[in-house]
mmCIF file of C-alpha atoms in Angstrom:
data_model
loop_
_atom_site.group_PDB
_atom_site.id
_atom_site.type_symbol
_atom_site.label_atom_id
_atom_site.label_comp_id
_atom_site.label_asym_id
_atom_site.label_seq_id
_atom_site.Cartn_x
_atom_site.Cartn_y
_atom_site.Cartn_z
ATOM 1 C CA TYR A 1 0.250 8.508 3.578
ATOM 2 C CA LYS A 2 1.577 9.236 7.045
ATOM 3 C CA ARG A 3 2.512 12.554 8.614
ATOM 4 C CA LYS A 4 5.038 11.023 10.988
ATOM 5 C CA LEU A 5 7.673 8.346 10.441
ATOM 6 C CA GLU A 6 8.875 7.727 13.969
ATOM 7 C CA GLY A 7 11.825 5.396 14.158
ATOM 8 C CA SER A 8 12.422 5.437 10.406
ATOM 9 C CA GLY A 9 15.967 6.634 10.886
ATOM 10 C CA PHE A 10 15.664 9.096 8.020
ATOM 11 C CA ILE A 11 12.989 11.793 8.332
ATOM 12 C CA THR A 12 10.267 12.436 10.882
ATOM 13 C CA ASP A 13 7.940 14.846 9.081
ATOM 14 C CA VAL A 14 6.301 14.274 5.697
ATOM 15 C CA LEU A 15 4.923 16.955 3.391
ATOM 16 C CA ASP A 16 1.243 17.865 3.767
ATOM 17 C CA PRO A 17 -1.248 15.569 2.038
ATOM 18 C CA VAL A 18 -2.329 18.190 -0.493
ATOM 19 C CA LEU A 19 1.280 18.349 -1.715
ATOM 20 C CA LEU A 20 1.910 14.609 -1.904
ATOM 21 C CA SER A 21 -1.534 13.536 -3.099
ATOM 22 C CA PRO A 22 -0.953 14.693 -6.704
ATOM 23 C CA VAL A 23 2.492 13.060 -6.709
ATOM 24 C CA PHE A 24 0.944 9.667 -5.965
ATOM 25 C CA ARG A 25 -1.516 10.144 -8.824
ATOM 26 C CA GLU A 26 0.887 11.522 -11.403
ATOM 27 C CA PHE A 27 3.490 8.815 -10.878
ATOM 28 C CA GLY A 28 1.163 5.852 -11.231
ATOM 29 C CA ALA A 29 -0.104 4.752 -7.817
ATOM 30 C CA ALA A 30 -3.333 2.751 -7.947
ATOM 31 C CA ALA A 31 -4.722 4.231 -4.716
ATOM 32 C CA VAL A 32 -3.770 6.404 -1.743
ATOM 33 C CA ALA A 33 -4.015 4.978 1.761
ATOM 34 C CA VAL A 34 -4.156 7.394 4.694
ATOM 35 C CA LEU A 35 -3.121 6.035 8.090
ATOM 36 C CA ALA A 36 -6.038 7.555 9.973
ATOM 37 C CA ASP A 37 -4.645 6.787 13.424
ATOM 38 C CA GLU A 38 -3.082 9.874 14.978
ATOM 39 C CA ARG A 39 -1.144 7.818 17.521
ATOM 40 C CA THR A 40 0.849 5.840 14.956
ATOM 41 C CA GLY A 41 0.941 7.974 11.813
ATOM 42 C CA GLY A 42 0.015 11.470 12.894
ATOM 43 C CA CYS A 43 -3.052 11.543 10.621
ATOM 44 C CA THR A 44 -6.749 11.968 11.299
ATOM 45 C CA TYR A 45 -9.898 11.557 9.226
ATOM 46 C CA ASP A 46 -9.459 15.218 8.261
ATOM 47 C CA ASP A 47 -6.434 14.109 6.239
ATOM 48 C CA ILE A 48 -8.610 11.594 4.390
ATOM 49 C CA VAL A 49 -10.972 14.427 3.502
ATOM 50 C CA ALA A 50 -8.045 16.565 2.314
ATOM 51 C CA VAL A 51 -6.684 13.814 0.065
ATOM 52 C CA VAL A 52 -10.133 13.001 -1.319
ATOM 53 C CA GLU A 53 -10.727 16.670 -2.141
ATOM 54 C CA GLU A 54 -7.353 16.989 -3.859
ATOM 55 C CA GLN A 55 -7.935 13.824 -5.877
ATOM 56 C CA ASP A 56 -11.374 15.064 -6.924
ATOM 57 C CA GLU A 57 -9.683 18.060 -8.539
ATOM 58 C CA ALA A 58 -8.355 15.647 -11.175
ATOM 59 C CA LEU A 59 -11.835 14.688 -12.389
ATOM 60 C CA GLY A 60 -11.768 14.737 -16.178
ATOM 61 C CA ASP A 61 -7.972 14.658 -16.268
ATOM 62 C CA VAL A 62 -5.542 11.881 -17.214
ATOM 63 C CA PRO A 63 -4.587 10.381 -14.860
ATOM 64 C CA GLY A 64 -7.860 10.795 -13.017
ATOM 65 C CA PRO A 65 -8.588 10.731 -9.290
ATOM 66 C CA LEU A 66 -7.275 7.843 -7.207
ATOM 67 C CA PRO A 67 -9.488 6.009 -4.715
ATOM 68 C CA VAL A 68 -8.587 6.795 -1.108
ATOM 69 C CA ILE A 69 -8.262 4.066 1.535
ATOM 70 C CA SER A 70 -8.832 4.605 5.237
ATOM 71 C CA SER A 71 -6.034 2.657 6.896
ATOM 72 C CA ASP A 72 -7.146 2.664 10.507
ATOM 73 C CA LEU A 73 -7.123 0.038 13.248
ATOM 74 C CA ILE A 74 -10.810 -0.720 12.847
ATOM 75 C CA VAL A 75 -12.535 -2.417 15.750
ATOM 76 C CA ASP A 76 -15.992 -0.883 15.470
ATOM 77 C CA GLU A 77 -18.587 -0.282 12.752
ATOM 78 C CA ILE A 78 -18.542 3.445 13.566
ATOM 79 C CA GLN A 79 -15.051 3.731 12.098
ATOM 80 C CA ILE A 80 -16.297 2.261 8.828
ATOM 81 C CA ALA A 81 -19.110 4.815 8.732
ATOM 82 C CA GLN A 82 -16.593 7.561 9.506
ATOM 83 C CA ALA A 83 -14.396 6.426 6.623
ATOM 84 C CA ALA A 84 -17.358 6.512 4.238
ATOM 85 C CA ASP A 85 -18.357 9.965 5.476
ATOM 86 C CA SER A 86 -14.801 11.185 4.830
ATOM 87 C CA GLY A 87 -14.998 10.069 1.202
ATOM 88 C CA ALA A 88 -12.864 6.917 1.405
ATOM 89 C CA LYS A 89 -13.584 4.094 -1.023
ATOM 90 C CA ALA A 90 -12.098 1.318 1.095
ATOM 91 C CA VAL A 91 -11.026 0.448 4.633
ATOM 92 C CA THR A 92 -8.467 -1.903 6.104
ATOM 93 C CA VAL A 93 -9.349 -4.536 8.698
ATOM 94 C CA THR A 94 -6.718 -6.584 10.520
ATOM 95 C CA TYR A 95 -7.682 -10.235 10.842
ATOM 96 C CA GLY A 96 -5.376 -10.854 13.797
ATOM 97 C CA VAL A 97 -7.084 -8.100 15.767
ATOM 98 C CA VAL A 98 -10.768 -8.817 15.151
ATOM 99 C CA GLY A 99 -10.975 -12.467 14.000
ATOM 100 C CA GLU A 100 -13.011 -14.185 11.300
ATOM 101 C CA GLU A 101 -16.490 -13.417 12.621
ATOM 102 C CA LYS A 102 -15.835 -9.671 12.870
ATOM 103 C CA VAL A 103 -14.134 -9.614 9.468
ATOM 104 C CA GLN A 104 -17.252 -11.132 7.952
ATOM 105 C CA GLN A 105 -19.465 -8.575 9.696
ATOM 106 C CA PHE A 106 -17.255 -5.637 8.733
ATOM 107 C CA ILE A 107 -17.276 -6.738 5.086
ATOM 108 C CA LYS A 108 -21.088 -6.662 5.146
ATOM 109 C CA ASP A 109 -21.146 -3.300 6.935
ATOM 110 C CA ALA A 110 -18.701 -1.787 4.450
ATOM 111 C CA ALA A 111 -20.607 -3.169 1.455
ATOM 112 C CA SER A 112 -23.783 -1.495 2.694
ATOM 113 C CA LEU A 113 -21.920 1.823 2.496
ATOM 114 C CA GLY A 114 -20.321 1.099 -0.868
ATOM 115 C CA LEU A 115 -16.855 0.445 0.554
ATOM 116 C CA GLU A 116 -14.331 -2.268 -0.223
ATOM 117 C CA VAL A 117 -12.486 -4.031 2.607
ATOM 118 C CA ILE A 118 -8.796 -4.900 2.529
ATOM 119 C CA VAL A 119 -8.070 -7.582 5.130
ATOM 120 C CA ASN A 120 -4.566 -7.546 6.615
ATOM 121 C CA VAL A 121 -3.200 -11.029 7.287
ATOM 122 C CA GLY A 122 0.094 -12.350 8.595
ATOM 123 C CA THR A 123 -0.177 -16.126 8.304
ATOM 124 C CA ALA A 124 -1.576 -18.703 5.903
ATOM 125 C CA GLU A 125 -4.264 -19.528 8.464
ATOM 126 C CA GLU A 126 -5.349 -15.886 8.686
ATOM 127 C CA ALA A 127 -5.361 -15.581 4.889
ATOM 128 C CA GLN A 128 -7.627 -18.603 4.534
ATOM 129 C CA GLY A 129 -9.843 -17.345 7.341
ATOM 130 C CA ALA A 130 -10.195 -14.016 5.560
ATOM 131 C CA VAL A 131 -11.194 -15.720 2.322
ATOM 132 C CA ASN A 132 -13.670 -17.901 4.213
ATOM 133 C CA ALA A 133 -15.139 -14.708 5.703
ATOM 134 C CA GLY A 134 -15.751 -13.342 2.225
ATOM 135 C CA ALA A 135 -12.698 -11.149 1.664
ATOM 136 C CA SER A 136 -11.964 -10.297 -1.945
ATOM 137 C CA ILE A 137 -8.787 -8.331 -1.139
ATOM 138 C CA ILE A 138 -6.115 -9.531 1.287
ATOM 139 C CA SER A 139 -2.857 -7.825 2.179
ATOM 140 C CA VAL A 140 0.077 -9.784 3.567
ATOM 141 C CA THR A 141 1.312 -7.464 6.311
ATOM 142 C CA GLY A 142 4.171 -7.605 8.805
ATOM 143 C CA VAL A 143 5.971 -10.383 6.923
ATOM 144 C CA ASP A 144 9.484 -9.744 5.649
ATOM 145 C CA GLY A 145 10.823 -11.121 2.382
ATOM 146 C CA SER A 146 9.042 -12.127 -0.807
ATOM 147 C CA ASP A 147 9.335 -15.870 -0.129
ATOM 148 C CA ASN A 148 7.752 -15.550 3.301
ATOM 149 C CA LYS A 149 4.994 -13.344 1.901
ATOM 150 C CA PHE A 150 4.229 -15.815 -0.861
ATOM 151 C CA ALA A 151 4.053 -18.658 1.668
ATOM 152 C CA VAL A 152 1.059 -16.890 3.240
ATOM 153 C CA ILE A 153 -1.014 -17.080 0.037
ATOM 154 C CA GLU A 154 0.544 -20.053 -1.742
ATOM 155 C CA SER A 155 -1.993 -22.634 -0.579
ATOM 156 C CA LEU A 156 -5.122 -20.487 -0.521
ATOM 157 C CA SER A 157 -8.305 -22.376 -1.280
ATOM 158 C CA ILE A 158 -10.577 -20.013 -3.183
ATOM 159 C CA PRO A 159 -14.137 -21.079 -3.991
ATOM 160 C CA GLU A 160 -14.883 -21.521 -7.677
ATOM 161 C CA GLY A 161 -16.091 -18.359 -9.321
ATOM 162 C CA ARG A 162 -14.487 -16.032 -6.786
ATOM 163 C CA LYS A 163 -11.438 -13.878 -7.317
ATOM 164 C CA VAL A 164 -9.127 -12.667 -4.562
ATOM 165 C CA CYS A 165 -6.726 -9.779 -5.066
ATOM 166 C CA THR A 166 -3.444 -10.288 -3.193
ATOM 167 C CA ILE A 167 -1.329 -7.407 -1.913
ATOM 168 C CA ALA A 168 2.251 -7.627 -0.664
ATOM 169 C CA ASN A 169 3.044 -5.067 2.037
ATOM 170 C CA ILE A 170 6.650 -3.956 1.491
ATOM 171 C CA LEU A 171 8.455 -3.240 4.748
ATOM 172 C CA ALA A 172 11.018 -0.447 4.787
ATOM 173 C CA LYS A 173 14.629 -1.518 5.324
ATOM 174 C CA ASP A 174 16.783 0.341 7.816
ATOM 175 C CA ASN A 175 19.275 1.603 5.240
ATOM 176 C CA LYS A 176 19.513 4.057 2.364
ATOM 177 C CA ALA A 177 19.559 1.371 -0.321
ATOM 178 C CA LEU A 178 16.425 0.639 -2.314
ATOM 179 C CA GLU A 179 16.062 -3.074 -1.666
ATOM 180 C CA GLU A 180 12.308 -2.502 -1.436
ATOM 181 C CA VAL A 181 12.170 -1.957 -5.209
ATOM 182 C CA GLU A 182 13.684 -5.374 -5.849
ATOM 183 C CA GLU A 183 11.321 -6.974 -3.342
ATOM 184 C CA ALA A 184 8.357 -5.402 -5.148
ATOM 185 C CA TRP A 185 9.583 -6.900 -8.430
ATOM 186 C CA MET A 186 10.053 -10.288 -6.751
ATOM 187 C CA CYS A 187 6.541 -10.208 -5.314
ATOM 188 C CA ARG A 188 5.181 -9.453 -8.768
ATOM 189 C CA ASP A 189 7.151 -12.379 -10.206
ATOM 190 C CA LYS A 190 5.559 -14.620 -7.574
ATOM 191 C CA GLY A 191 2.048 -13.605 -8.592
ATOM 192 C CA PHE A 192 0.996 -10.851 -6.189
ATOM 193 C CA ASN A 193 -1.439 -8.453 -7.799
ATOM 194 C CA CYS A 194 -0.012 -5.299 -6.231
ATOM 195 C CA VAL A 195 2.189 -3.939 -3.458
ATOM 196 C CA TRP A 196 1.451 -1.670 -0.513
ATOM 197 C CA VAL A 197 4.304 0.750 0.165
ATOM 198 C CA SER A 198 4.528 3.225 3.025
ATOM 199 C CA ASP A 199 7.713 4.267 4.853
ATOM 200 C CA ALA A 200 9.944 3.144 1.985
ATOM 201 C CA LEU A 201 8.565 5.998 -0.125
ATOM 202 C CA TYR A 202 10.244 8.535 2.146
ATOM 203 C CA LYS A 203 13.674 7.007 2.654
ATOM 204 C CA ALA A 204 15.278 9.927 0.858
ATOM 205 C CA GLY A 205 13.036 12.431 2.585
ATOM 206 C CA ASN A 206 11.705 15.049 0.207
ATOM 207 C CA ASP A 207 14.779 14.908 -2.010
ATOM 208 C CA PRO A 208 13.804 15.758 -5.612
ATOM 209 C CA VAL A 209 15.980 12.925 -6.939
ATOM 210 C CA GLU A 210 14.555 10.029 -4.934
ATOM 211 C CA HIS A 211 11.137 11.349 -3.995
ATOM 212 C CA PRO A 212 8.035 9.162 -3.508
ATOM 213 C CA GLY A 213 6.972 9.490 -7.140
ATOM 214 C CA ALA A 214 10.270 8.104 -8.392
ATOM 215 C CA ILE A 215 10.010 5.098 -6.075
ATOM 216 C CA ILE A 216 6.434 4.377 -7.191
ATOM 217 C CA SER A 217 7.318 4.655 -10.868
ATOM 218 C CA THR A 218 10.338 2.407 -10.443
ATOM 219 C CA MET A 219 8.408 -0.292 -8.606
ATOM 220 C CA LYS A 220 5.953 -0.290 -11.508
ATOM 221 C CA ALA A 221 8.717 -0.611 -14.122
ATOM 222 C CA LYS A 222 8.476 -3.684 -16.313
ATOM 223 C CA SER A 223 11.689 -5.154 -14.955
ATOM 224 C CA SER A 224 11.882 -8.588 -13.387
ATOM 225 C CA VAL A 225 14.641 -9.689 -11.050
ATOM 226 C CA LYS A 226 15.337 -12.361 -13.651
ATOM 227 C CA TYR A 227 16.800 -9.648 -15.854
ATOM 228 C CA ALA A 228 17.842 -6.749 -13.672
ATOM 229 C CA SER A 229 18.485 -5.683 -10.100
ATOM 230 C CA PRO A 230 18.050 -2.196 -8.673
ATOM 231 C CA LYS A 231 21.028 -2.903 -6.429
ATOM 232 C CA ALA A 232 23.322 -3.161 -9.424
ATOM 233 C CA ARG A 233 22.878 0.039 -11.384
ATOM 234 C CA SER A 234 24.786 -1.338 -14.338
ATOM 235 C CA GLY A 235 22.572 0.118 -17.040
ATOM 236 C CA LYS A 236 22.434 -3.324 -18.640
ATOM 237 C CA GLY A 237 19.542 -5.734 -18.862
ATOM 238 C CA GLU A 238 15.808 -5.273 -19.134
ATOM 239 C CA GLY A 239 14.505 -2.757 -16.622
ATOM 240 C CA ALA A 240 17.837 -1.170 -15.769
ATOM 241 C CA ARG A 241 17.050 1.844 -17.939
ATOM 242 C CA GLU A 242 13.594 2.197 -16.374
ATOM 243 C CA TYR A 243 15.130 2.102 -12.919
ATOM 244 C CA LEU A 244 17.817 4.687 -13.604
ATOM 245 C CA GLY A 245 15.499 6.888 -15.614
ATOM 246 C CA ASP A 246 12.957 7.115 -12.802
ATOM 247 C CA ILE A 247 15.343 7.396 -9.887
ATOM 248 C CA LEU A 248 17.596 9.968 -11.560
ATOM 249 C CA MET A 249 14.811 12.065 -13.068
#
């Protein structure tokens, strides 16, 4: 979640978190990340609190509350403590900013507070360094294209008995097409465990036809690019119906 999408070419202001938070939950997101850096996304830790409180309202419901991630440029342990105090269940740490030693320390600090750590990586070397530091979740960030993303994790050496969740960060394209949906399907075909989607959710603004919930639901559709393409809305092939049904809801 971001309040501002500067340079997106489409919209600049996003609906308040209490309005979008239930949309993420109801349309099948696995978690909600809040870009808690006012300079880049217009959000603060108060927005994390707001999303956590809204999600908590779904306790006992189906679907239930989503975990909230503090997506901040973390360089100090205090930010991890602040995330925990705000109710977040995980934080993001960028390997290229802090390096292997700090990643290892931040993972320990977060664990002591009951938080997970998602380590952002951009190269195969960073990905391996993150795993060596103890990361159990890595997100390939700032890399365009499913093939290039997969190259970052393809040769990972993971110690026996450990599992590493891999996330593909889907970059928004500078057009009104929905190529990001196809890229999400391609990343799934290549073995990524999930995708991280941000600006692409708002390419149609707050339009009721192509709103964030429709994009999330479509990316989760069972389709594979082996059988269907969101670019070709032919209505034929596995997944085409899921795509049209969600986008044109």
